[in-house]
Amino acid sequence: MEVISPEGLRQDGRTALCLRDISCRLGLYERPNGSAYIEMGNTKVLAAVYGPREVRSLSKQNLDECVIQCEMSRIAACQGERVRRPRDQRTRALSLQIAGVFHAAIRKTKYPGSQIDIYVQVLQADGGVTSACINASTLALVHAGVELVDYVVSCTASINKSMPLLDVTQQESASGCEVTVSILPNKGSVVSLDCAHTLHLDHLDEVVDLAMKGCQQVYKAMSQEVETYLQDKHAIMSHR
Amino acid sequence: MAACMVKEPGLTGDVRRVQAMVGVQGTAHPRLVTPGEVISQDTSFMRGHGTYMEKGVQVASVAGYVTRVNRLITVTPLRQMYQGAVGDTVVGRITKVQTNRWKVDVNSRLDAELRLSNIQLPGGEQRRSNVEDERDMRALLTEGDLVCVEVQKICDDGLLRLAARNIKFGKLSQGTLLAVSPSLIVQDKQRMHDLPCGARVVFGANGYVYITPTVPQEQASTYIVNFEEVPVEVRKTIGRLKNCIKLLAHHSIMISPTSVMTAFDTSIEQEFEIKDLLKPDVMQDVALATVQSMNE
């Protein structure tokens, strides 16, 4: 199976530099402080934020800034084959990575002595899972009203036979590599960079640049949804 | 301006319909910002909550609307934890019993503290608390109890100090608790309302709303809970009130005694069963009707 057909189209009909369709929603649940859902093509992720609230275990309490914890899990039906354990070593590693990303974005000094919990659940995984998790968490944090330096936007990119690809699916990354980049779009700074499988050093620059461009497009879609949500909710709330 | 009556499935569908009703008011459009967006390049503005300064530029850190008071710019997010204001009446749940204080969960970023010296001790007369009182703290309030208290002071790090020095504050007896976003509770001097339908509602400023059957005013000690069985009619009223408040919160309509009573009366007029009020389409109908009758 060719990743890119001779006409220049991929398996799902996109061109090499085309992003998948993004659809997102803010505020699905009432109990968590913030919640969001994002779909990037076939990858579907749900995120909920609890906090800032009192720390559960005093040993972890930091009196200068807040503690950020993340827990990621996958449902059994998220991939082609039934997932044995919703939480395993891989999800634990990804949870720590996601928490680490938000250390750069959340204004921690505003919440000393408190704890912010991010819970992410992957409903369907088709490549770009880490990206979708980070994007969903950002939206949930924005919904919760947690102070952020900027959005954290994430996107994947890859390379196939010297042809850079944007936003890869599971199938495409299995035969090549998957580079996940997270940036702060208004500052232009990279928050995290992760590569799955192997990538030649010569191709690194162009793949990362492509991913960063993709991130800006994702940011547009996400901020559009947040603005629509704000306008809807604000109109009602300003009515006494 | 008519609201469209086409049934639109989906999450944003119901919000847009209620918004269509509200749009008649024509309020001025404030500026809405999202995190990372530049608010102003002017360094002479003071930065308030929801903003931060970077390289001489003022940037928003939350998604909300910009308010400007003279030289102070703040951004208020739509949903926020309860920040606390001195004098507010709040409803809270005891989480810990410590040496001479209780830790209370008040929907804020830190658990508030209620000191033994700040409550009215049983026995009626004012006296200093002694060692026996400290040992008997659990008899007064234990983990999981609900209390209605007042915010006495806000410490530097955001910790709230609570007090229950009045007869109207203290442990809450039988009833039901409901948590909504604090930004939906209307500012009101009086938080406890005896509604005409036969229930008493405490609208905690922190978003915790407590509904109980109406009790007679005289109560010698507020720390003994009356476990007398509540009649079915009163239970039904309380259930209906709770569902009404839930649906108002779901549609982001401000919660006040008037709006709650309007929703309650509408649901009785249109003969909805109490359990039907939990269905999304019924919630939408009652919310629209409430907004409509409040506009008149």
Coordinates of C-alpha atoms in Angstrom, one line a residue:
Chain A
M1 CA 0.0 0.0 0.0
E2 CA 1.5 3.3 -1.0
V3 CA 1.3 6.1 1.5
I4 CA 1.0 8.6 -1.3
S5 CA -0.5 7.6 -4.6
P6 CA 1.2 8.7 -7.9
E7 CA -1.4 11.5 -8.1
G8 CA -0.1 12.9 -4.8
L9 CA -3.1 11.8 -2.6
R10 CA -3.0 9.9 0.6
Q11 CA -5.1 7.0 1.7
D12 CA -7.9 9.2 3.0
G13 CA -7.8 11.5 0.0
R14 CA -5.8 14.4 1.5
T15 CA -2.8 16.0 -0.1
A16 CA 0.6 15.8 1.6
L17 CA 0.3 19.1 3.4
C18 CA -3.4 19.0 4.3
L19 CA -4.7 18.9 7.9
R20 CA -7.5 16.5 9.0
D21 CA -10.9 18.0 9.8
I22 CA -11.0 19.3 13.3
S23 CA -14.2 19.6 15.3
C24 CA -14.3 20.5 19.0
R25 CA -16.7 21.3 21.8
L26 CA -16.4 23.1 25.1
G27 CA -18.4 22.4 28.2
L28 CA -19.8 19.0 27.9
Y29 CA -20.1 18.2 31.6
E30 CA -21.2 20.2 34.6
R31 CA -19.4 18.5 37.4
P32 CA -15.8 19.0 36.3
N33 CA -14.6 22.6 36.4
G34 CA -13.8 22.4 32.7
S35 CA -14.4 19.8 30.0
A36 CA -13.9 19.6 26.3
Y37 CA -14.0 17.2 23.3
I38 CA -11.9 17.2 20.2
E39 CA -12.0 15.2 17.0
M40 CA -9.0 15.3 14.7
G41 CA -10.1 13.2 11.8
N42 CA -10.8 9.8 13.3
T43 CA -9.0 10.5 16.6
K44 CA -11.5 11.4 19.3
V45 CA -10.5 12.5 22.8
L46 CA -12.4 13.7 25.8
A47 CA -10.8 15.9 28.5
A48 CA -11.9 17.1 32.0
V49 CA -10.2 19.5 34.4
Y50 CA -10.8 19.6 38.1
G51 CA -9.3 22.5 39.9
P52 CA -7.7 24.4 41.1
R53 CA -8.6 22.8 44.4
E54 CA -7.2 21.6 47.7
V55 CA -4.3 19.1 47.3
R56 CA -5.3 15.6 48.2
S57 CA -1.9 14.4 49.6
L58 CA 0.0 16.9 51.7
S59 CA 3.3 15.5 50.7
K60 CA 2.8 16.8 47.2
Q61 CA 1.7 20.3 48.2
N62 CA 3.9 23.1 47.0
L63 CA 3.3 26.4 48.7
D64 CA 4.9 28.5 45.9
E65 CA 2.9 27.3 43.0
C66 CA 0.2 24.8 42.0
V67 CA 0.7 21.1 41.4
I68 CA -0.4 19.7 38.0
Q69 CA -1.4 16.1 37.6
C70 CA -2.6 14.4 34.5
E71 CA -4.2 11.0 34.1
M72 CA -4.8 9.6 30.6
S73 CA -6.6 6.4 29.7
R74 CA -7.9 4.7 26.7
I75 CA -11.2 2.9 26.3
A76 CA -11.1 -0.7 25.3
A77 CA -12.6 -0.1 21.9
C78 CA -10.3 2.8 20.9
Q79 CA -8.2 0.7 18.4
G80 CA -8.8 -2.1 16.0
E81 CA -8.1 -4.7 18.6
R82 CA -9.5 -4.6 22.1
V83 CA -7.0 -2.8 24.4
R84 CA -6.1 -5.1 27.3
R85 CA -5.5 -2.5 30.0
P86 CA -6.8 1.1 29.9
R87 CA -3.9 2.3 31.9
D88 CA -0.5 0.8 31.2
Q89 CA 3.1 2.0 31.0
R90 CA 2.5 3.8 27.8
T91 CA -0.4 5.8 29.0
R92 CA 1.5 6.6 32.3
A93 CA 4.4 8.0 30.2
L94 CA 2.0 10.0 28.1
S95 CA 0.3 11.3 31.2
L96 CA 3.5 12.6 32.6
Q97 CA 4.3 14.2 29.2
I98 CA 1.0 16.0 29.1
A99 CA 1.4 17.3 32.7
G100 CA 4.9 18.5 31.8
V101 CA 3.6 20.4 28.8
F102 CA 1.2 22.3 30.9
H103 CA 3.8 23.3 33.4
A104 CA 4.9 25.7 30.8
A105 CA 1.5 27.1 30.0
I106 CA -0.5 27.3 33.2
R107 CA 0.4 30.4 35.4
K108 CA 1.3 28.3 38.4
T109 CA 2.2 31.1 40.7
K110 CA -1.4 32.2 40.7
Y111 CA -2.5 29.1 42.5
P112 CA -0.1 28.4 45.4
G113 CA -1.0 25.4 47.5
S114 CA -3.6 24.1 45.1
Q115 CA -3.8 21.2 42.6
I116 CA -5.1 21.0 39.1
D117 CA -6.1 17.6 37.8
I118 CA -6.4 16.9 34.1
Y119 CA -8.2 13.7 33.1
V120 CA -8.0 12.6 29.4
Q121 CA -9.8 9.7 27.8
V122 CA -9.1 8.5 24.3
L123 CA -12.3 7.3 22.7
Q124 CA -10.8 6.5 19.3
A125 CA -7.1 6.4 18.3
D126 CA -6.0 6.9 14.7
G127 CA -2.7 8.7 14.9
G128 CA -1.9 11.9 16.6
V129 CA -3.2 10.7 19.9
T130 CA -0.8 12.8 22.0
S131 CA -1.6 15.9 20.0
A132 CA -5.3 15.4 20.4
C133 CA -4.9 14.9 24.2
I134 CA -2.9 18.1 24.5
N135 CA -5.4 20.1 22.4
A136 CA -8.4 18.7 24.3
S137 CA -6.7 19.5 27.7
T138 CA -6.0 23.1 26.5
L139 CA -9.7 23.5 25.7
A140 CA -10.8 22.0 29.0
L141 CA -8.4 24.4 30.8
V142 CA -9.8 27.4 28.9
H143 CA -13.3 26.3 29.8
A144 CA -12.4 26.0 33.5
G145 CA -11.1 29.5 33.6
V146 CA -7.6 28.5 34.6
E147 CA -5.0 31.2 33.9
L148 CA -2.9 30.3 31.0
V149 CA 0.1 32.0 29.4
D150 CA -1.2 31.0 26.0
Y151 CA -3.0 28.1 24.3
V152 CA -0.9 24.9 23.9
V153 CA -1.5 23.6 20.4
S154 CA -0.1 20.4 19.1
C155 CA 0.2 18.7 15.7
T156 CA 2.0 15.8 14.1
A157 CA 4.1 15.5 11.0
S158 CA 6.1 12.8 9.3
I159 CA 8.2 12.2 6.2
N160 CA 7.7 9.5 3.5
K161 CA 10.3 9.0 0.8
S162 CA 11.5 12.6 1.2
M163 CA 8.0 13.9 1.0
P164 CA 6.9 15.6 4.3
L165 CA 3.4 14.8 5.5
L166 CA 1.2 16.8 7.8
D167 CA -1.1 15.2 10.4
V168 CA -0.5 11.5 10.0
T169 CA -2.9 8.7 10.7
Q170 CA -2.0 5.4 12.4
Q171 CA -1.4 3.6 9.2
E172 CA 0.9 6.3 7.8
S173 CA 3.0 6.6 10.9
A174 CA 3.4 2.9 11.3
S175 CA 5.5 2.8 8.1
G176 CA 7.5 5.9 8.8
C177 CA 7.7 8.1 11.9
E178 CA 5.5 10.4 13.9
V179 CA 6.9 13.7 15.2
T180 CA 4.6 15.5 17.7
V181 CA 5.2 19.2 18.2
S182 CA 3.4 21.4 20.8
I183 CA 3.8 25.1 20.6
L184 CA 2.5 28.3 22.2
P185 CA 1.0 29.8 19.1
N186 CA 1.1 33.5 20.0
K187 CA 4.6 33.3 21.3
G188 CA 5.9 30.9 18.7
S189 CA 7.8 28.9 21.2
V190 CA 8.0 25.1 21.2
V191 CA 6.9 23.4 24.4
S192 CA 7.4 19.8 23.6
L193 CA 8.9 17.8 20.8
D194 CA 8.5 14.0 20.6
C195 CA 9.4 11.5 17.9
A196 CA 8.0 8.0 17.6
H197 CA 9.9 5.5 15.4
T198 CA 12.9 6.6 13.5
L199 CA 13.6 9.8 11.7
H200 CA 16.8 10.8 9.9
L201 CA 18.5 13.9 11.3
D202 CA 18.6 15.6 7.9
H203 CA 14.8 15.6 7.7
L204 CA 14.3 16.9 11.2
D205 CA 14.2 20.6 10.4
E206 CA 11.6 20.4 7.6
V207 CA 9.3 18.0 9.5
V208 CA 9.3 20.2 12.6
D209 CA 8.7 23.4 10.5
L210 CA 5.8 21.7 8.9
A211 CA 4.3 20.6 12.2
M212 CA 4.6 24.1 13.5
K213 CA 2.7 25.4 10.5
G214 CA 0.1 22.8 11.1
C215 CA -0.2 23.9 14.8
Q216 CA -1.1 27.4 13.7
Q217 CA -3.9 26.0 11.6
V218 CA -5.2 23.9 14.5
Y219 CA -5.0 27.0 16.7
K220 CA -7.3 28.9 14.3
A221 CA -9.9 26.1 14.5
M222 CA -9.7 25.9 18.3
S223 CA -9.8 29.6 19.0
Q224 CA -12.8 29.9 16.6
E225 CA -14.7 27.4 18.7
V226 CA -13.8 29.2 21.9
E227 CA -15.0 32.5 20.6
T228 CA -18.3 31.0 19.4
Y229 CA -18.8 29.5 22.9
L230 CA -18.0 32.7 24.6
Q231 CA -20.4 34.7 22.5
D232 CA -23.2 32.2 23.1
K233 CA -22.7 32.0 26.9
H234 CA -22.0 35.6 27.4
A235 CA -25.2 36.8 25.8
I236 CA -27.2 34.8 28.2
M237 CA -25.3 35.5 31.3
S238 CA -25.3 39.3 30.9
H239 CA -29.1 39.1 31.0
R240 CA -30.2 39.4 34.6
Chain B
M1 CA -38.1 38.5 17.4
A2 CA -39.2 35.0 17.2
A3 CA -37.2 32.0 18.4
C4 CA -37.0 29.3 15.7
M5 CA -39.0 26.3 16.6
V6 CA -37.0 23.8 14.5
K7 CA -35.7 21.0 16.7
E8 CA -31.9 21.1 16.4
P9 CA -30.1 18.2 17.8
G10 CA -26.6 18.7 19.2
L11 CA -25.1 20.5 22.1
T12 CA -25.0 24.1 20.7
G13 CA -28.5 23.8 19.4
D14 CA -30.3 24.5 22.7
V15 CA -28.0 27.3 23.7
R16 CA -28.6 29.2 20.5
R17 CA -32.4 29.0 20.9
V18 CA -32.3 30.5 24.4
Q19 CA -29.8 33.1 23.2
A20 CA -32.3 34.1 20.4
M21 CA -34.8 35.0 23.1
V22 CA -32.3 36.9 25.1
G23 CA -31.0 38.8 22.1
V24 CA -34.0 41.0 22.2
Q25 CA -32.4 43.0 25.0
G26 CA -29.6 44.3 22.8
T27 CA -26.9 44.7 25.4
A28 CA -23.7 46.5 24.3
H29 CA -21.1 44.1 23.1
P30 CA -18.1 44.0 25.4
R31 CA -14.8 42.7 24.1
L32 CA -14.2 39.0 24.4
V33 CA -10.7 37.7 24.5
T34 CA -8.9 34.4 24.7
P35 CA -5.6 33.4 26.4
G36 CA -2.6 34.8 24.6
E37 CA -4.5 37.6 23.0
V38 CA -3.0 41.1 23.4
I39 CA -5.3 43.5 25.2
S40 CA -3.4 46.7 25.1
Q41 CA 0.0 48.0 24.2
D42 CA -0.3 50.8 26.7
T43 CA 1.9 50.3 29.8
S44 CA 0.1 52.9 31.9
F45 CA -2.8 50.5 32.5
M46 CA -2.8 48.5 35.7
R47 CA -3.2 44.8 35.2
G48 CA -5.9 43.1 37.1
H49 CA -7.1 39.5 37.3
G50 CA -7.0 37.5 34.1
T51 CA -4.1 39.4 32.5
Y52 CA -0.4 39.4 32.7
M53 CA 2.3 41.8 31.4
E54 CA 5.0 40.6 29.0
K55 CA 7.6 42.9 27.4
G56 CA 5.4 45.9 28.0
V57 CA 2.3 44.4 26.4
Q58 CA -0.8 43.4 28.4
V59 CA -2.0 39.9 27.5
A60 CA -5.1 38.0 28.5
S61 CA -4.7 34.8 30.4
V62 CA -8.3 33.6 30.5
A63 CA -11.1 33.4 28.0
G64 CA -13.7 36.0 29.0
Y65 CA -14.8 39.6 28.6
V66 CA -12.7 42.7 29.3
T67 CA -13.8 45.2 31.9
R68 CA -12.1 48.6 32.3
V69 CA -12.4 50.7 35.4
N70 CA -10.3 53.8 35.0
R71 CA -6.8 52.5 34.6
L72 CA -7.5 49.0 35.7
I73 CA -8.1 46.3 33.1
T74 CA -9.4 42.9 34.1
V75 CA -10.6 39.9 32.2
T76 CA -13.4 38.0 33.8
P77 CA -13.7 34.4 32.7
L78 CA -17.2 32.9 32.3
R79 CA -16.5 30.1 34.7
Q80 CA -14.4 30.6 37.8
M81 CA -13.8 29.0 41.1
Y82 CA -15.3 30.9 44.0
Q83 CA -12.9 33.7 44.8
G84 CA -14.5 34.8 48.1
A85 CA -15.7 38.1 49.3
V86 CA -15.9 39.3 53.0
G87 CA -19.4 39.1 54.2
D88 CA -20.7 36.5 51.7
T89 CA -22.9 33.7 53.0
V90 CA -21.6 30.3 51.7
V91 CA -22.6 26.7 52.1
G92 CA -19.7 24.3 52.7
R93 CA -18.9 20.7 53.5
I94 CA -16.6 19.7 56.4
T95 CA -13.6 17.8 55.1
K96 CA -11.3 17.6 58.1
V97 CA -11.5 18.1 61.9
Q98 CA -8.3 19.5 63.3
T99 CA -7.2 20.7 66.7
N100 CA -9.2 23.8 67.0
R101 CA -10.6 24.2 63.6
W102 CA -12.5 22.5 60.8
K103 CA -11.5 22.5 57.2
V104 CA -14.5 23.3 54.9
D105 CA -14.8 22.7 51.2
V106 CA -16.4 25.8 49.7
N107 CA -15.8 25.3 46.0
S108 CA -12.7 27.4 46.1
R109 CA -9.1 26.6 45.3
L110 CA -8.3 26.0 48.9
D111 CA -10.4 24.5 51.6
A112 CA -11.6 27.3 54.0
E113 CA -11.1 27.2 57.7
L114 CA -13.8 27.5 60.4
R115 CA -12.3 28.1 63.8
L116 CA -13.8 26.8 67.0
S117 CA -13.6 30.3 68.4
N118 CA -15.7 31.6 65.5
I119 CA -18.8 29.5 66.1
Q120 CA -21.6 29.9 68.5
L121 CA -21.1 27.2 71.1
P122 CA -24.1 25.1 72.2
G123 CA -25.6 26.2 75.5
G124 CA -26.8 29.5 74.2
E125 CA -24.7 31.9 76.2
Q126 CA -21.4 33.4 74.9
R127 CA -18.4 31.8 76.5
R128 CA -14.8 31.0 75.7
S129 CA -14.1 27.5 74.4
N130 CA -12.1 25.3 76.7
V131 CA -10.3 22.0 76.4
E132 CA -13.5 19.9 76.6
D133 CA -14.9 21.8 73.7
E134 CA -11.9 20.9 71.6
R135 CA -12.3 17.3 72.4
D136 CA -16.0 17.5 71.6
M137 CA -15.6 19.1 68.2
R138 CA -16.6 16.0 66.4
A139 CA -19.9 16.0 68.3
L140 CA -20.7 19.4 66.9
L141 CA -19.5 19.0 63.3
T142 CA -17.9 16.0 61.8
E143 CA -16.6 15.1 58.3
G144 CA -19.3 15.3 55.7
D145 CA -21.6 17.7 57.5
L146 CA -23.0 20.7 55.6
V147 CA -22.8 24.1 57.1
C148 CA -24.0 27.6 56.2
V149 CA -21.4 30.1 57.2
E150 CA -20.2 33.6 56.6
V151 CA -16.8 34.7 55.1
Q152 CA -15.0 36.6 57.8
K153 CA -11.7 37.3 56.2
I154 CA -9.6 36.5 53.2
C155 CA -6.0 35.7 54.0
D156 CA -3.1 36.7 51.8
D157 CA -2.7 33.4 50.1
G158 CA -6.4 33.1 49.3
L159 CA -7.4 31.0 52.3
L160 CA -10.9 31.9 53.5
R161 CA -11.7 32.3 57.1
L162 CA -15.3 31.5 58.0
A163 CA -17.5 32.4 61.0
A164 CA -20.9 31.2 62.2
R165 CA -21.5 33.7 65.0
N166 CA -25.2 34.2 64.2
I167 CA -28.1 32.0 65.0
K168 CA -29.0 31.8 61.3
F169 CA -25.7 30.2 60.5
G170 CA -24.7 26.7 61.5
K171 CA -25.2 23.1 60.6
L172 CA -27.8 22.5 57.9
S173 CA -30.5 19.9 58.6
Q174 CA -32.3 17.7 56.1
G175 CA -32.4 18.8 52.6
T176 CA -30.6 18.6 49.3
L177 CA -27.4 20.2 48.0
L178 CA -26.9 21.4 44.4
A179 CA -23.6 22.7 43.0
V180 CA -23.7 25.3 40.2
S181 CA -21.1 27.8 38.9
P182 CA -20.7 30.7 41.3
S183 CA -20.9 33.2 38.4
L184 CA -24.6 32.2 37.9
I185 CA -25.7 33.2 41.4
V186 CA -27.2 36.7 41.5
Q187 CA -25.6 39.1 44.1
D188 CA -28.1 39.5 46.9
K189 CA -27.8 40.7 50.5
Q190 CA -30.1 38.1 51.7
R191 CA -29.1 34.6 50.8
M192 CA -31.7 32.5 52.6
H193 CA -35.1 32.7 51.1
D194 CA -38.3 31.2 52.3
L195 CA -40.1 30.5 49.0
P196 CA -43.9 30.6 48.8
C197 CA -44.1 27.0 47.6
G198 CA -43.1 25.7 51.1
A199 CA -39.3 25.3 51.0
R200 CA -36.4 27.3 52.1
V201 CA -33.4 27.8 49.8
V202 CA -30.0 29.0 50.7
F203 CA -28.2 30.5 47.7
G204 CA -24.6 30.2 48.7
A205 CA -22.4 32.8 47.1
N206 CA -19.9 30.0 46.2
G207 CA -22.4 28.2 44.0
Y208 CA -23.6 25.6 46.5
V209 CA -27.4 25.9 46.7
Y210 CA -29.2 24.1 49.6
I211 CA -32.9 23.4 49.6
T212 CA -34.6 22.4 52.9
P213 CA -38.2 22.3 54.1
T214 CA -39.2 25.5 55.9
V215 CA -38.4 25.3 59.5
P216 CA -39.8 27.4 62.4
Q217 CA -37.5 30.3 63.4
E218 CA -36.8 29.3 67.0
Q219 CA -34.1 26.7 67.4
A220 CA -32.2 26.4 70.7
S221 CA -29.1 24.7 69.3
T222 CA -28.3 24.6 65.6
Y223 CA -26.1 21.6 65.9
I224 CA -28.7 19.0 66.5
V225 CA -30.2 17.8 63.3
N226 CA -33.9 17.2 63.2
F227 CA -34.4 13.8 61.8
E228 CA -38.2 13.9 61.8
E229 CA -39.6 12.5 58.6
V230 CA -40.4 15.0 55.9
P231 CA -43.8 14.6 54.3
V232 CA -44.0 13.5 50.7
E233 CA -45.5 16.7 49.4
V234 CA -42.6 18.7 50.7
R235 CA -40.2 16.2 49.3
K236 CA -41.8 16.6 45.9
T237 CA -41.6 20.4 46.1
I238 CA -37.9 20.2 47.0
G239 CA -37.3 17.7 44.1
R240 CA -39.0 20.0 41.6
L241 CA -37.1 23.0 42.8
K242 CA -33.8 21.2 42.5
N243 CA -34.6 20.2 38.9
C244 CA -35.6 23.7 38.1
I245 CA -32.3 25.1 39.4
K246 CA -30.4 22.5 37.5
L247 CA -32.0 23.4 34.2
L248 CA -31.5 27.1 34.7
A249 CA -27.8 26.4 35.4
H250 CA -27.6 24.2 32.3
H251 CA -28.8 27.0 30.1
S252 CA -26.6 29.6 31.9
I253 CA -29.6 31.6 33.2
M254 CA -28.8 33.6 36.3
I255 CA -30.1 32.0 39.4
S256 CA -32.1 34.2 41.8
P257 CA -35.3 33.6 43.9
T258 CA -37.4 35.2 41.1
S259 CA -36.0 33.1 38.3
V260 CA -36.3 29.9 40.3
M261 CA -39.9 30.6 41.3
T262 CA -40.7 31.5 37.6
A263 CA -39.3 28.2 36.4
F264 CA -41.1 26.4 39.2
D265 CA -44.4 28.0 38.4
T266 CA -43.9 27.4 34.7
S267 CA -43.2 23.7 35.3
I268 CA -46.4 23.3 37.3
E269 CA -48.5 25.3 34.8
Q270 CA -47.3 23.2 31.9
E271 CA -47.9 20.1 34.0
F272 CA -44.5 18.5 33.7
E273 CA -43.7 15.6 36.0
I274 CA -40.8 16.2 38.3
K275 CA -38.8 13.5 36.6
D276 CA -39.6 14.9 33.2
L277 CA -37.7 18.0 34.1
L278 CA -34.5 16.1 33.7
K279 CA -35.1 15.5 30.0
P280 CA -33.2 17.9 27.6
D281 CA -36.2 19.0 25.5
V282 CA -38.3 19.7 28.6
M283 CA -35.4 21.6 30.2
Q284 CA -35.2 23.7 27.0
D285 CA -38.9 24.5 27.0
V286 CA -39.0 25.5 30.6
A287 CA -35.8 27.6 30.2
L288 CA -37.2 29.4 27.2
A289 CA -40.5 30.0 29.0
T290 CA -38.7 31.4 32.1
V291 CA -36.6 33.8 30.0
Q292 CA -39.7 34.9 28.2
S293 CA -41.8 35.6 31.3
M294 CA -38.8 37.4 33.0
N295 CA -38.5 39.7 30.0
E296 CA -42.1 40.9 30.4

